[in-house]
XYZ file of C-alpha atoms in Angstrom:
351
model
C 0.000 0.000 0.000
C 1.294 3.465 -1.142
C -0.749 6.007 0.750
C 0.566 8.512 -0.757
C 0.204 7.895 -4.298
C -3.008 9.981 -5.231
C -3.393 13.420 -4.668
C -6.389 14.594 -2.919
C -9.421 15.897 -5.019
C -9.290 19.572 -5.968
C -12.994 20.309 -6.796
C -13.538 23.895 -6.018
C -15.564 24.691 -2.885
C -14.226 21.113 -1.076
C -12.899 21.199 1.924
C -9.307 20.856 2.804
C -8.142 17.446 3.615
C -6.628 16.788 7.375
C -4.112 14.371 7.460
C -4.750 13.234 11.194
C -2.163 11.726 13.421
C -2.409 9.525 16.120
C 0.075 10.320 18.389
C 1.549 7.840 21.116
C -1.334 4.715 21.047
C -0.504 4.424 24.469
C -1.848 8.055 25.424
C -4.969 10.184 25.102
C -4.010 10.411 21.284
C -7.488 7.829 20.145
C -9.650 9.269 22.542
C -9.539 13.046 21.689
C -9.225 11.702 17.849
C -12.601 9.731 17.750
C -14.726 12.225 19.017
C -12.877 14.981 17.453
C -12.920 13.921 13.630
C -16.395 13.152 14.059
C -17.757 16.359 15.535
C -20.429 18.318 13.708
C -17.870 21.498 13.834
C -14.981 19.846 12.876
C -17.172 18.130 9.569
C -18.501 21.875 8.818
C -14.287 22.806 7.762
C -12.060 19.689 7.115
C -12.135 15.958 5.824
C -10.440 14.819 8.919
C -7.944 11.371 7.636
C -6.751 9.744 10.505
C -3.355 8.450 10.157
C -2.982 5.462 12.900
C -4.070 2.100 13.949
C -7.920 1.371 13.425
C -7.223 -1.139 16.030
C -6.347 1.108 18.731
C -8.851 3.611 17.263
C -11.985 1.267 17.902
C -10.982 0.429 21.695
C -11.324 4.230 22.319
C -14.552 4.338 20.616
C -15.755 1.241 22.293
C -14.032 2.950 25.897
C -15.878 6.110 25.152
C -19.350 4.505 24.206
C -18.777 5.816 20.796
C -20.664 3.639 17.901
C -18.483 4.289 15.053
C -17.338 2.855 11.729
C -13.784 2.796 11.972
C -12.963 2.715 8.172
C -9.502 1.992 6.581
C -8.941 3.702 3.919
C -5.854 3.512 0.988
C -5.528 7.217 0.490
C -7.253 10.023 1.227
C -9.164 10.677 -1.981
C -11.045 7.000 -0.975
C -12.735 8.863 1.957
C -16.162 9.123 3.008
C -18.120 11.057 5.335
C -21.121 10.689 6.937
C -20.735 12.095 10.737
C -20.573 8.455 11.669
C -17.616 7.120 9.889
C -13.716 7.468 11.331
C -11.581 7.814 8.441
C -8.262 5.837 9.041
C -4.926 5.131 6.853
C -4.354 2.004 9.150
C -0.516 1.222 9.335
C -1.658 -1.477 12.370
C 1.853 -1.411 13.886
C 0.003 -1.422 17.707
C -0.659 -5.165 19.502
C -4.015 -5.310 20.365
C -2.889 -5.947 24.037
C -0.858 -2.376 24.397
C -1.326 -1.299 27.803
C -2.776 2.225 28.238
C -0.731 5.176 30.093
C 2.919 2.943 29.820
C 5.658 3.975 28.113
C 6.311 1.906 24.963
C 9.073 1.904 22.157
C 6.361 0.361 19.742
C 4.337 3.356 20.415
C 7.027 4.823 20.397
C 7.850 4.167 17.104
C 4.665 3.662 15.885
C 4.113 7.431 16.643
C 7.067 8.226 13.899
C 5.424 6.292 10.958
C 2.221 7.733 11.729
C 4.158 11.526 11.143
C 6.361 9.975 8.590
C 3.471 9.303 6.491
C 1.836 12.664 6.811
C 4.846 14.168 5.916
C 4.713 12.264 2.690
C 1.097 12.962 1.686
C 2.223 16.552 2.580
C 4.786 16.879 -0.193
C 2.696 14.973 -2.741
C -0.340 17.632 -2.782
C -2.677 14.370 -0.942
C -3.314 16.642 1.969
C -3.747 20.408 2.586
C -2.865 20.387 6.055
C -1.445 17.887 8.999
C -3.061 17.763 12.773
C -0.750 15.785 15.263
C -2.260 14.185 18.576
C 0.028 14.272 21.238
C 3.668 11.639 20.884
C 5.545 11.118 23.668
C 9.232 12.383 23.298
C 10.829 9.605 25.526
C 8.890 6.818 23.977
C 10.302 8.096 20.737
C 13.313 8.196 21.667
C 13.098 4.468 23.047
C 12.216 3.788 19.500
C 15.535 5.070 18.149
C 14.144 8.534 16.569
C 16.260 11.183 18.470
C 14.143 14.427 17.380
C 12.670 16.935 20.040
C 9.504 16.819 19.104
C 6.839 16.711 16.247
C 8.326 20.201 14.978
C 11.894 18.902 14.599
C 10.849 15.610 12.984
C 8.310 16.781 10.276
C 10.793 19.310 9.441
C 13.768 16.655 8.977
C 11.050 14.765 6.904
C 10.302 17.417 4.641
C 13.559 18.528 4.044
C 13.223 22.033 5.754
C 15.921 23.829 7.361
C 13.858 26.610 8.720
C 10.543 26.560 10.255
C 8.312 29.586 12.712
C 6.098 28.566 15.848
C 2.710 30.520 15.492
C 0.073 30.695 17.746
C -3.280 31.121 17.053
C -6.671 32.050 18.873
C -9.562 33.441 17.505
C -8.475 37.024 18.371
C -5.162 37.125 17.127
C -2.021 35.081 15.254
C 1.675 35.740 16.521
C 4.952 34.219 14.703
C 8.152 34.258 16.767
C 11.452 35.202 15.328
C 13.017 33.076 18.391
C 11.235 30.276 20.945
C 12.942 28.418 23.466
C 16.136 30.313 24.260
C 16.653 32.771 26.840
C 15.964 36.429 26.839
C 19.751 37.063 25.916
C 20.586 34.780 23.580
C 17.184 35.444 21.133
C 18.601 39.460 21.358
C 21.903 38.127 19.816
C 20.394 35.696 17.068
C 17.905 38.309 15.596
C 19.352 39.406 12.882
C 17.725 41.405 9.929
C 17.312 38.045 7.418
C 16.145 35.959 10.184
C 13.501 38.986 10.837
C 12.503 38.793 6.963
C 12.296 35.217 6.919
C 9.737 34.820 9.620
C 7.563 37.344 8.488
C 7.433 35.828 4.462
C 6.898 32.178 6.517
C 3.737 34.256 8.344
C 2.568 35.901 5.176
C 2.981 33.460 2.983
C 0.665 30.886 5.662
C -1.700 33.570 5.802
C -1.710 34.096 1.484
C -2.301 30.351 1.518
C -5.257 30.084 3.705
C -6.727 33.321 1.652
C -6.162 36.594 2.970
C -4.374 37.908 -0.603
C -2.708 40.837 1.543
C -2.090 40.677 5.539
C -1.309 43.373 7.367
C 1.552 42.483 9.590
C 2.770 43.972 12.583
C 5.966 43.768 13.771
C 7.506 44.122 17.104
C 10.563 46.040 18.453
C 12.708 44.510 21.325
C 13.351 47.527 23.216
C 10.278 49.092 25.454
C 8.343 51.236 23.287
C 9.938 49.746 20.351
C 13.237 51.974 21.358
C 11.386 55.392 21.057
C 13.853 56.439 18.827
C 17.130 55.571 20.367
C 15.771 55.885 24.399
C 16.143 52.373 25.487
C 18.519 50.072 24.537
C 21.543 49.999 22.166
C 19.650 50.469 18.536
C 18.318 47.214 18.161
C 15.171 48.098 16.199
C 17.391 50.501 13.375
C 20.025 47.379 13.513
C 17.852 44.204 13.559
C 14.535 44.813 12.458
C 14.202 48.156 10.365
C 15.960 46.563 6.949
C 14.492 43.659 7.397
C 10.978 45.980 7.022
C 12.298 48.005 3.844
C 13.241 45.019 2.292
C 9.867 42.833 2.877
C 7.916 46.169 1.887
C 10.048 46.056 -0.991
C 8.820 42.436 -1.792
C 5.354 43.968 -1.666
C 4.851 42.642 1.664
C 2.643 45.013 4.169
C 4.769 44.481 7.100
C 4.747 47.660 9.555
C 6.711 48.939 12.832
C 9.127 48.057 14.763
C 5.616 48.381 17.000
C 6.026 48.874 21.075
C 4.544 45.405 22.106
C 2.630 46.591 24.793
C 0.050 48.197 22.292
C 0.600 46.129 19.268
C -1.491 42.531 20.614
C -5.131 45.303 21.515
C -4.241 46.613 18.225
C -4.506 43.257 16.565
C -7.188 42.459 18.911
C -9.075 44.879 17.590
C -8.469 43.718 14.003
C -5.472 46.543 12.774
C -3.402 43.735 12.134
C -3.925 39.880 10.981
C -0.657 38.555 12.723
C 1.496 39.735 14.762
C 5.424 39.209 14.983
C 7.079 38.446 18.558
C 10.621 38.617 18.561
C 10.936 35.884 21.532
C 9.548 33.745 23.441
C 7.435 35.858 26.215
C 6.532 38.521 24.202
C 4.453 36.442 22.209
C 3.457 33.818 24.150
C 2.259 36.324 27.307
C -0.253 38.265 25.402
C -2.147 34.878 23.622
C -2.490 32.952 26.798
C -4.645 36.096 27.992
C -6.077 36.995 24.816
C -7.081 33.065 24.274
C -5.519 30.264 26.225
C -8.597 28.244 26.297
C -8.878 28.174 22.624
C -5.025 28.524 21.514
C -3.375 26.345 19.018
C 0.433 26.231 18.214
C 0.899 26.107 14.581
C 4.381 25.476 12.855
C 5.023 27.618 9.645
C 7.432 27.116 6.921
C 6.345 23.052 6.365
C 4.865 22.250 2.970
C 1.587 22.581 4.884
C 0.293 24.052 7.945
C 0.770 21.462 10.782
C -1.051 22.445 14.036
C -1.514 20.604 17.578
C -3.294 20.157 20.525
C -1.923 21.956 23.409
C -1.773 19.142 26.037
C 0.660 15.823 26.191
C 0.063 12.321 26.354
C -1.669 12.510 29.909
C -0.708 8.923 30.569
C -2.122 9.164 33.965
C -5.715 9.201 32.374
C -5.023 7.344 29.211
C -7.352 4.482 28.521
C -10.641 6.409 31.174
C -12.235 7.701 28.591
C -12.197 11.265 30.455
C -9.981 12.886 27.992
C -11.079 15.992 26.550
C -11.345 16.387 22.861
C -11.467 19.894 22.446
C -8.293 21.102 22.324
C -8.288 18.860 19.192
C -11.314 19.862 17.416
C -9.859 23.520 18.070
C -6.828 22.022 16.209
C -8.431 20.846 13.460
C -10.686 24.088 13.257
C -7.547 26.010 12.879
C -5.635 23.708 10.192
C -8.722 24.003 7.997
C -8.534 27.942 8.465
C -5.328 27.825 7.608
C -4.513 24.874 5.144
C -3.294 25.068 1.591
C -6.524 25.252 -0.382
C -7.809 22.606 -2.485
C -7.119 23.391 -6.184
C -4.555 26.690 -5.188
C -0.461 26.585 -6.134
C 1.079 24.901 -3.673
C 4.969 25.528 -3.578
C 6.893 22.841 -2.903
C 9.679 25.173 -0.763
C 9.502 27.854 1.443
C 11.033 31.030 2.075
């Protein structure tokens, strides 16, 4: 079976195609999926394809009291849906006797071919965007795939060098120049190309899920953006300012350095359809007030949109049936918002 070997339908109107992974089998992965894909809100946006282990995915709906027709399909274009039916490109790598909330390489590794074949219906056009259930990193690693997390590996698996973090909430979008380093290290790796590439990776997202020109705002470091030279060194005029005359340059609408303490009401307001942090807290802070509840994290610069649920593998409740599925029908909401469209240009590399 070569799941990837026919490219999704591009009728105009259909919805986008959501390749669907299943996470760590030994988590809350199946239990959020089942009721998830099947939701009435998540049907109105996507074609949700599960990409898993119909196995494991019929003892959560039997756990959860779910009646469902778990339905293995060869590639995506063979789905169906019909509110009842769970769409599923079953690799059945699980045992049927996998224990619930325990570490395991097979889930372990399981969890990688479930991504690994995402990642190739990404770069063949068969999906428009990718939805990961929660893996767990040290069951990975058990499994011999030494990668971070889902970011790192789908990026290795694409054959990107670069990728943005971008979180989303129905108020506002922010893309971060830096993540997960501290405060003084992101000041020394901004630089004005890093700067440009994160906002084309946020405009070109936005351009693919059909807003033909965003208005981006962009952050200073400094306290009221530097207010001219008042605070700090001269970051903004060193660091961000050419990377803004060359992106307006490119036709991009990309404005500021902005002081970051008015730029998220701004955007809250609507001034501006995404917002760019330049690290970690600056971003971060102002979504988990604006929209914790309903926040996704989003990774930019894949062939597609790839977005995830903001919770882990909650081993301690795996196998209950108390999981909550929200978080991933939020997820799924949000990779249909922002997915390649079916029937647009999809390029094959990004900025």
């Amino acid at each position: 079976m070569n799941p990837a070997s026919a490219p999704a339908p591009t009728t105009p109107g259909a919805l986008p195609i959501i390749a669907t992974t299943m996470g760590d089998g030994a988590g809350i992965g199946p239990e959020v999926i089942v009721p998830a894909v099947l939701h009435p809100d998540t049907l109105a946006v996507c074609r949700p394809v599960v990409i898993g282990d119909a196995g494991r995915l019929r003892q959560a709906a039997d756990i959860l009291g779910i009646t469902a027709d778990i339905a293995p399909v060869t590639d995506p274009s063979h789905a169906r849906f019909d509110g009842t039916r769970v769409n599923v490109i079953d690799l059945d790598l699980l045992p049927a006797d996998l224990p619930w909330g325990q570490l395991s390489p097979l889930a372990g590794e399981a969890a990688y071919q479930y991504v690994r074949v995402a990642a190739d219906l990404a770069l063949t056009g068969a999906v428009h965007g990718i939805c990961t259930a929660p893996l767990n990193k040290e069951a990975l690693h058990a499994a011999g795939h030494h990668y971070p997390g889902h970011t790192e590996l789908l990026a290795h698996l694409t054959g990107v060098d670069e990728v943005s973090m971008m979180l989303s909430t129905p108020q506002v979008k922010v893309i971060h120049v830096t993540t997960h380093i501290g405060l003084i290290d992101a000041i020394a790796r901004i630089e004005p190309g890093l700067v440009e590439r994160t906002v084309q990776r946020g405009h070109h997202a936005l351009v693919r899920a059909g807003n033909p020109a965003p208005v981006i705002g962009v952050c200073g470091i400094n306290p009221h953006a530097g207010e001219n030279g008042l605070f700090g060194y001269g970051e903004e005029e060193e660091k961000i300012v050419p990377a803004l005359e060359a992106l307006r340059a490119q036709g991009i609408d990309a404005r500021g350095p902005l002081p970051a303490d008015t730029a998220f009401f701004l955007a809250s307001r609507g001034d501006y359809d995404l917002i760019v942090a330049m690290y970690h807290d600056q971003g971060h802070g102002p979504v988990k007030v604006l929209g914790i509840e309903a926040g996704v994290n989003l990774t930019i610069g894949l062939p597609v949109i790839r977005t995830s649920v903001d919770h882990g593998t909650a081993f301690d409740i795996a196998g209950t049936g108390t999981a909550d599925a929200r978080s991933m029908i939020e997820a799924l909401r949000q990779a249909a918002e922002l997915a390649t469209k079916p029937g647009a240009h999809r390029r094959t590399t990004q900025a």
